[in-house]
PDB file of C-alpha atoms in Angstrom:
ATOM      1  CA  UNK Q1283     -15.969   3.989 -27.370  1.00 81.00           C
ATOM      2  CA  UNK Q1284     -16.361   1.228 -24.191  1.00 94.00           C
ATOM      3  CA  UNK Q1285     -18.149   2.490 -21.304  1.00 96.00           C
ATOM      4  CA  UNK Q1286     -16.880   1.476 -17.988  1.00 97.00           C
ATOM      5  CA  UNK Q1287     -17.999   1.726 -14.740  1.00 97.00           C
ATOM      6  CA  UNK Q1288     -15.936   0.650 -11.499  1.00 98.00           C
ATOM      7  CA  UNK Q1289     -16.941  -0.838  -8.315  1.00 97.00           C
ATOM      8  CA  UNK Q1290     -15.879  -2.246  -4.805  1.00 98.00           C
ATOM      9  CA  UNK Q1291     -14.337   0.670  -3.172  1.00 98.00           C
ATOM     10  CA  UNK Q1292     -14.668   1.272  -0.232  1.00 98.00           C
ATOM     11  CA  UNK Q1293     -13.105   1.872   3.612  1.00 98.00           C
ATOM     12  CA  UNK Q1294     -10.808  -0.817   4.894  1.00 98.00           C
ATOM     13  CA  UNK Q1295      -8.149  -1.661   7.694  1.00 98.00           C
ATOM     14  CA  UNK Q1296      -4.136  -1.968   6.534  1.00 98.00           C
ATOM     15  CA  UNK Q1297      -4.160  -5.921   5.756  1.00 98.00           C
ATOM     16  CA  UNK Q1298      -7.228  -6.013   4.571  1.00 98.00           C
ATOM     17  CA  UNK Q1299      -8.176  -7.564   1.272  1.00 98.00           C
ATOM     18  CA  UNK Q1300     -10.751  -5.567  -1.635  1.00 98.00           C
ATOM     19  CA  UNK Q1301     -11.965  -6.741  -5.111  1.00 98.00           C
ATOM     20  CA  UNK Q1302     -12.930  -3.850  -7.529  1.00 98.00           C
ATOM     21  CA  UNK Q1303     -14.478  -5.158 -10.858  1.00 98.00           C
ATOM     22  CA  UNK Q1304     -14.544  -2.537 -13.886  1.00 98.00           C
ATOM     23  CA  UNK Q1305     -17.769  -3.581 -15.959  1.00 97.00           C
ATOM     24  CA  UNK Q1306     -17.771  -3.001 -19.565  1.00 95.00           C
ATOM     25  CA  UNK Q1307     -20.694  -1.962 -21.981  1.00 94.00           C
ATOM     26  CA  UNK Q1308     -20.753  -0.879 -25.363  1.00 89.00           C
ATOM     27  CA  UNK Q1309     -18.339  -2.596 -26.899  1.00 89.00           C
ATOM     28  CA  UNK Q1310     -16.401  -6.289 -26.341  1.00 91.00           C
ATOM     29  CA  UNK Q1311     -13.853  -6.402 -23.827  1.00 91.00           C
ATOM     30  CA  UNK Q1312     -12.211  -9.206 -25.543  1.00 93.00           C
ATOM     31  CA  UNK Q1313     -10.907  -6.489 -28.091  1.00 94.00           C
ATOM     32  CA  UNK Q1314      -9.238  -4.093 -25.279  1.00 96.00           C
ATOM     33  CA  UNK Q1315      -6.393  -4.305 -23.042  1.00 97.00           C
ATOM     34  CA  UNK Q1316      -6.993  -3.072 -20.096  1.00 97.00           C
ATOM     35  CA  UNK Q1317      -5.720  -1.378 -17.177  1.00 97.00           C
ATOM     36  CA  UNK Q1318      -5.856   0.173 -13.462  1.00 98.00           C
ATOM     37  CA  UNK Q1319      -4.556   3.376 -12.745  1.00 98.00           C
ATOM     38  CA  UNK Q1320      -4.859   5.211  -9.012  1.00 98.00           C
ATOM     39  CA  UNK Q1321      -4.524   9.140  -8.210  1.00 98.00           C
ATOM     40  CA  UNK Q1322      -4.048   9.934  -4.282  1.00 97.00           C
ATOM     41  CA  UNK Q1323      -4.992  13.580  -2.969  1.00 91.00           C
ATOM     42  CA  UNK Q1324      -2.477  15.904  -3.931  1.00 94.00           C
ATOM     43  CA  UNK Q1325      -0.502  13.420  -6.459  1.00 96.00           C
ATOM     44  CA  UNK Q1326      -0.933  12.418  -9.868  1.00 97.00           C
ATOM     45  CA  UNK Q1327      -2.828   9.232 -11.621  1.00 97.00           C
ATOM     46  CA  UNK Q1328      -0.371   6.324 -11.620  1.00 97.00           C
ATOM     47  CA  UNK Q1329      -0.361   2.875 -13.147  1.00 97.00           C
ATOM     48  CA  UNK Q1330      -1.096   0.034 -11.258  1.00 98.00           C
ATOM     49  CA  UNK Q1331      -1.771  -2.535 -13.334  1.00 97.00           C
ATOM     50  CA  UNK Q1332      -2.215  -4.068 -16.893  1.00 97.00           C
ATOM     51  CA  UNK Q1333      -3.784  -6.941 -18.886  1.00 97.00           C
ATOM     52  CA  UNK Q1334      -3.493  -7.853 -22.199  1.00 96.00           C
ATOM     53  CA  UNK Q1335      -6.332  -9.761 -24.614  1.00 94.00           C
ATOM     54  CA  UNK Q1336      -5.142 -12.963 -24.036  1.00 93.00           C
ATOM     55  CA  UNK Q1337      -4.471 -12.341 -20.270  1.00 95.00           C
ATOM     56  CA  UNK Q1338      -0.865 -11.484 -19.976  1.00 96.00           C
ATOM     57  CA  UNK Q1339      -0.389  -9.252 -16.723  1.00 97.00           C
ATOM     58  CA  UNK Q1340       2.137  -6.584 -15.127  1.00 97.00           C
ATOM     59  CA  UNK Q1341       1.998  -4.862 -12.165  1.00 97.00           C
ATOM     60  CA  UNK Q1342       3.711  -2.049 -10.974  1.00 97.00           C
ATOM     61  CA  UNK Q1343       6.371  -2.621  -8.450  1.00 97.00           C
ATOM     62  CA  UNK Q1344       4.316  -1.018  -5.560  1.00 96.00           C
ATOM     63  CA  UNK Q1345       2.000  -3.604  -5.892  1.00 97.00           C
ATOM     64  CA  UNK Q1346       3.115  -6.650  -6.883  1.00 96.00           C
ATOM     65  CA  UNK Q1347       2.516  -9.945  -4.921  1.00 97.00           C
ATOM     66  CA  UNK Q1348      -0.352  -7.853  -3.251  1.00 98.00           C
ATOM     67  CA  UNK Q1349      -2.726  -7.048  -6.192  1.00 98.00           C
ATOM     68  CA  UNK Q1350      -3.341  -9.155  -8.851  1.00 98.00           C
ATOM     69  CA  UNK Q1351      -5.098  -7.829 -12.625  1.00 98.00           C
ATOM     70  CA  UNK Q1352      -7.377 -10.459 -14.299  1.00 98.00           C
ATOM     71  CA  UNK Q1353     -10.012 -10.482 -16.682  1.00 97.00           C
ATOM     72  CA  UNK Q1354     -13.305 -12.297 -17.278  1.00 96.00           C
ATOM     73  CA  UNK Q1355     -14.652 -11.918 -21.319  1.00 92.00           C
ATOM     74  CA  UNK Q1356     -17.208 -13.564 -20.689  1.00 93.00           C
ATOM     75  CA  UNK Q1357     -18.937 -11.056 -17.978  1.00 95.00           C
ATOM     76  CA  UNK Q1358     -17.069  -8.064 -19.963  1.00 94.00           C
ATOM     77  CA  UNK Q1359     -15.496  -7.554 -17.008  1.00 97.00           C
ATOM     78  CA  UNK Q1360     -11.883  -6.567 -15.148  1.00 97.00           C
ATOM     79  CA  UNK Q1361     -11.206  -7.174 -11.972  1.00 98.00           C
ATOM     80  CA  UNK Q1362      -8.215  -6.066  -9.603  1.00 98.00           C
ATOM     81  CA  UNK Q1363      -8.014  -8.258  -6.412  1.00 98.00           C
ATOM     82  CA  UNK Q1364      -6.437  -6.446  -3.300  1.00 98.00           C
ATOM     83  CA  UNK Q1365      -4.733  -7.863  -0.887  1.00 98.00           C
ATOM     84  CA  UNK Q1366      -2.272  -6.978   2.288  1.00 98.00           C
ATOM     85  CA  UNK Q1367      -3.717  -3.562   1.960  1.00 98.00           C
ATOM     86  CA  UNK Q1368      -2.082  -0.839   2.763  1.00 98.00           C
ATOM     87  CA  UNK Q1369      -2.694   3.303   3.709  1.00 98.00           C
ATOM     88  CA  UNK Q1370      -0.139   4.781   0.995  1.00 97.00           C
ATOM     89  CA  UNK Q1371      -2.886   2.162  -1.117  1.00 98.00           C
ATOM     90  CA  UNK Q1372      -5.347   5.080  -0.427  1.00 98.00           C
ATOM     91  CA  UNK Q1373      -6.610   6.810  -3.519  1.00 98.00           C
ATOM     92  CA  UNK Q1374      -9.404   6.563  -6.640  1.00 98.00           C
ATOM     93  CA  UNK Q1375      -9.264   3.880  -8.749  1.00 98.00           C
ATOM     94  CA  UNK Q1376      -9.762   4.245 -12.526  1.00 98.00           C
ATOM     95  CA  UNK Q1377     -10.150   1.380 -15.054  1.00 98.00           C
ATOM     96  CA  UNK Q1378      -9.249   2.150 -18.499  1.00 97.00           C
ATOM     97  CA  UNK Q1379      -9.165   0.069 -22.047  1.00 97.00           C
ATOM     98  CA  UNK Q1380      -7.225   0.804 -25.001  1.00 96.00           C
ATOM     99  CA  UNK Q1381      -7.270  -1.043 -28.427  1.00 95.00           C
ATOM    100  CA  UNK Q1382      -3.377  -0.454 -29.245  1.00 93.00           C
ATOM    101  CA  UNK Q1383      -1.584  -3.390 -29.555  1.00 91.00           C
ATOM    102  CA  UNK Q1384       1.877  -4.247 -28.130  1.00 87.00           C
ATOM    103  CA  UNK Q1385       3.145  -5.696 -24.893  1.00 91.00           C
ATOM    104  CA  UNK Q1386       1.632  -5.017 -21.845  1.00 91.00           C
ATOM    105  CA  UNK Q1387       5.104  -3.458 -19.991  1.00 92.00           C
ATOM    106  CA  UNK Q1388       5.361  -1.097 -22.777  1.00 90.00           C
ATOM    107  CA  UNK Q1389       1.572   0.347 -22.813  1.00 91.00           C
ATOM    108  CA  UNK Q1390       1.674   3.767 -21.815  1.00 91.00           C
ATOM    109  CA  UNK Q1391      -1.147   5.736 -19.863  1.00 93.00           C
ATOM    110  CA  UNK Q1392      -2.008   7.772 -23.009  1.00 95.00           C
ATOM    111  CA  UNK Q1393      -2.193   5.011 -24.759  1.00 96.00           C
ATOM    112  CA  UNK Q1394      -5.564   4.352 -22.395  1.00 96.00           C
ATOM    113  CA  UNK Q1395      -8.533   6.198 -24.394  1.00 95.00           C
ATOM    114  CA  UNK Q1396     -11.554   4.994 -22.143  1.00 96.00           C
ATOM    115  CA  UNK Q1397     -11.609   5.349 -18.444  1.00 97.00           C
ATOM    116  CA  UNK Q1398     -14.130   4.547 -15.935  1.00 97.00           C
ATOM    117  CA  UNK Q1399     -15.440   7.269 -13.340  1.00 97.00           C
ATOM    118  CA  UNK Q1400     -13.330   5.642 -10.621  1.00 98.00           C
ATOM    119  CA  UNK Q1401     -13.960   4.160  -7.610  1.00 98.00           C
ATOM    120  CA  UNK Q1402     -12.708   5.205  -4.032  1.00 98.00           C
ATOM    121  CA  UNK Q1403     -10.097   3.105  -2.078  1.00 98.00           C
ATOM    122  CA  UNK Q1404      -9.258   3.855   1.623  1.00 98.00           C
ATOM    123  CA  UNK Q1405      -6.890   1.873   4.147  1.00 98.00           C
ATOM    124  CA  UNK Q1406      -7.018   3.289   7.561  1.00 97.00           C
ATOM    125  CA  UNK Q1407      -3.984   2.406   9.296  1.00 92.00           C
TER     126      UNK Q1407
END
């Protein structure tokens, strides 16, 4: 198993921008794709975004052109850059890492076996 940890949440405006980075430990990152997945109050955990091992991306409609997925081996670290926040953008963020192969538009959420604790994210309007 890959321990991960998220950080960067935190309170914002609508428009704002927000990095979160999801560090790695345990294992290589290299050898994981890797996603972000949100849950607002009251709904259930979504996808947001994916990232394959040699840095292919997809986003989920909601948030494409605003957020972008990237990865950094070298720091065992993910990253999802925020922009043009905004308050239906409220909710915890989890970072999770699976070793199953395929592309990145067909991973599923179970397919995710490590998640991070998560990491709050609130726009005020």
């Amino acid at each position: 198993q890959v321990q991960l940890v998220e950080s960067g949440g935190g309170l914002v405006q609508a428009g704002d921008a927000l990095r979160l980075s999801c560090a790695a430990s345990g294992r290589t990152l290299s050898t994981y794709a890797m996603g972000w997945f949100r849950q607002a109050p009251g709904k259930e955990r979504e996808f947001v975004a994916a990232i394959s091992r040699s840095g292919s991306t997809h986003h989920a409609d909601s948030v494409r052109g605003r957020f972008t997925i990237s990865r950094d081996n070298a720091k065992n670290t993910v990253y999802l850059q925020m922009n043009s926040l905004k308050p239906e953008d409220t909710a915890v963020y989890y970072c999770a890492a699976t070793r199953t192969y395929g592309a990145v538009v067909t991973l599923r959420q179970t397919d995710f076996t490590s998640w991070g604790q998560g990491t709050q994210v609130t726009v005020s309007s």
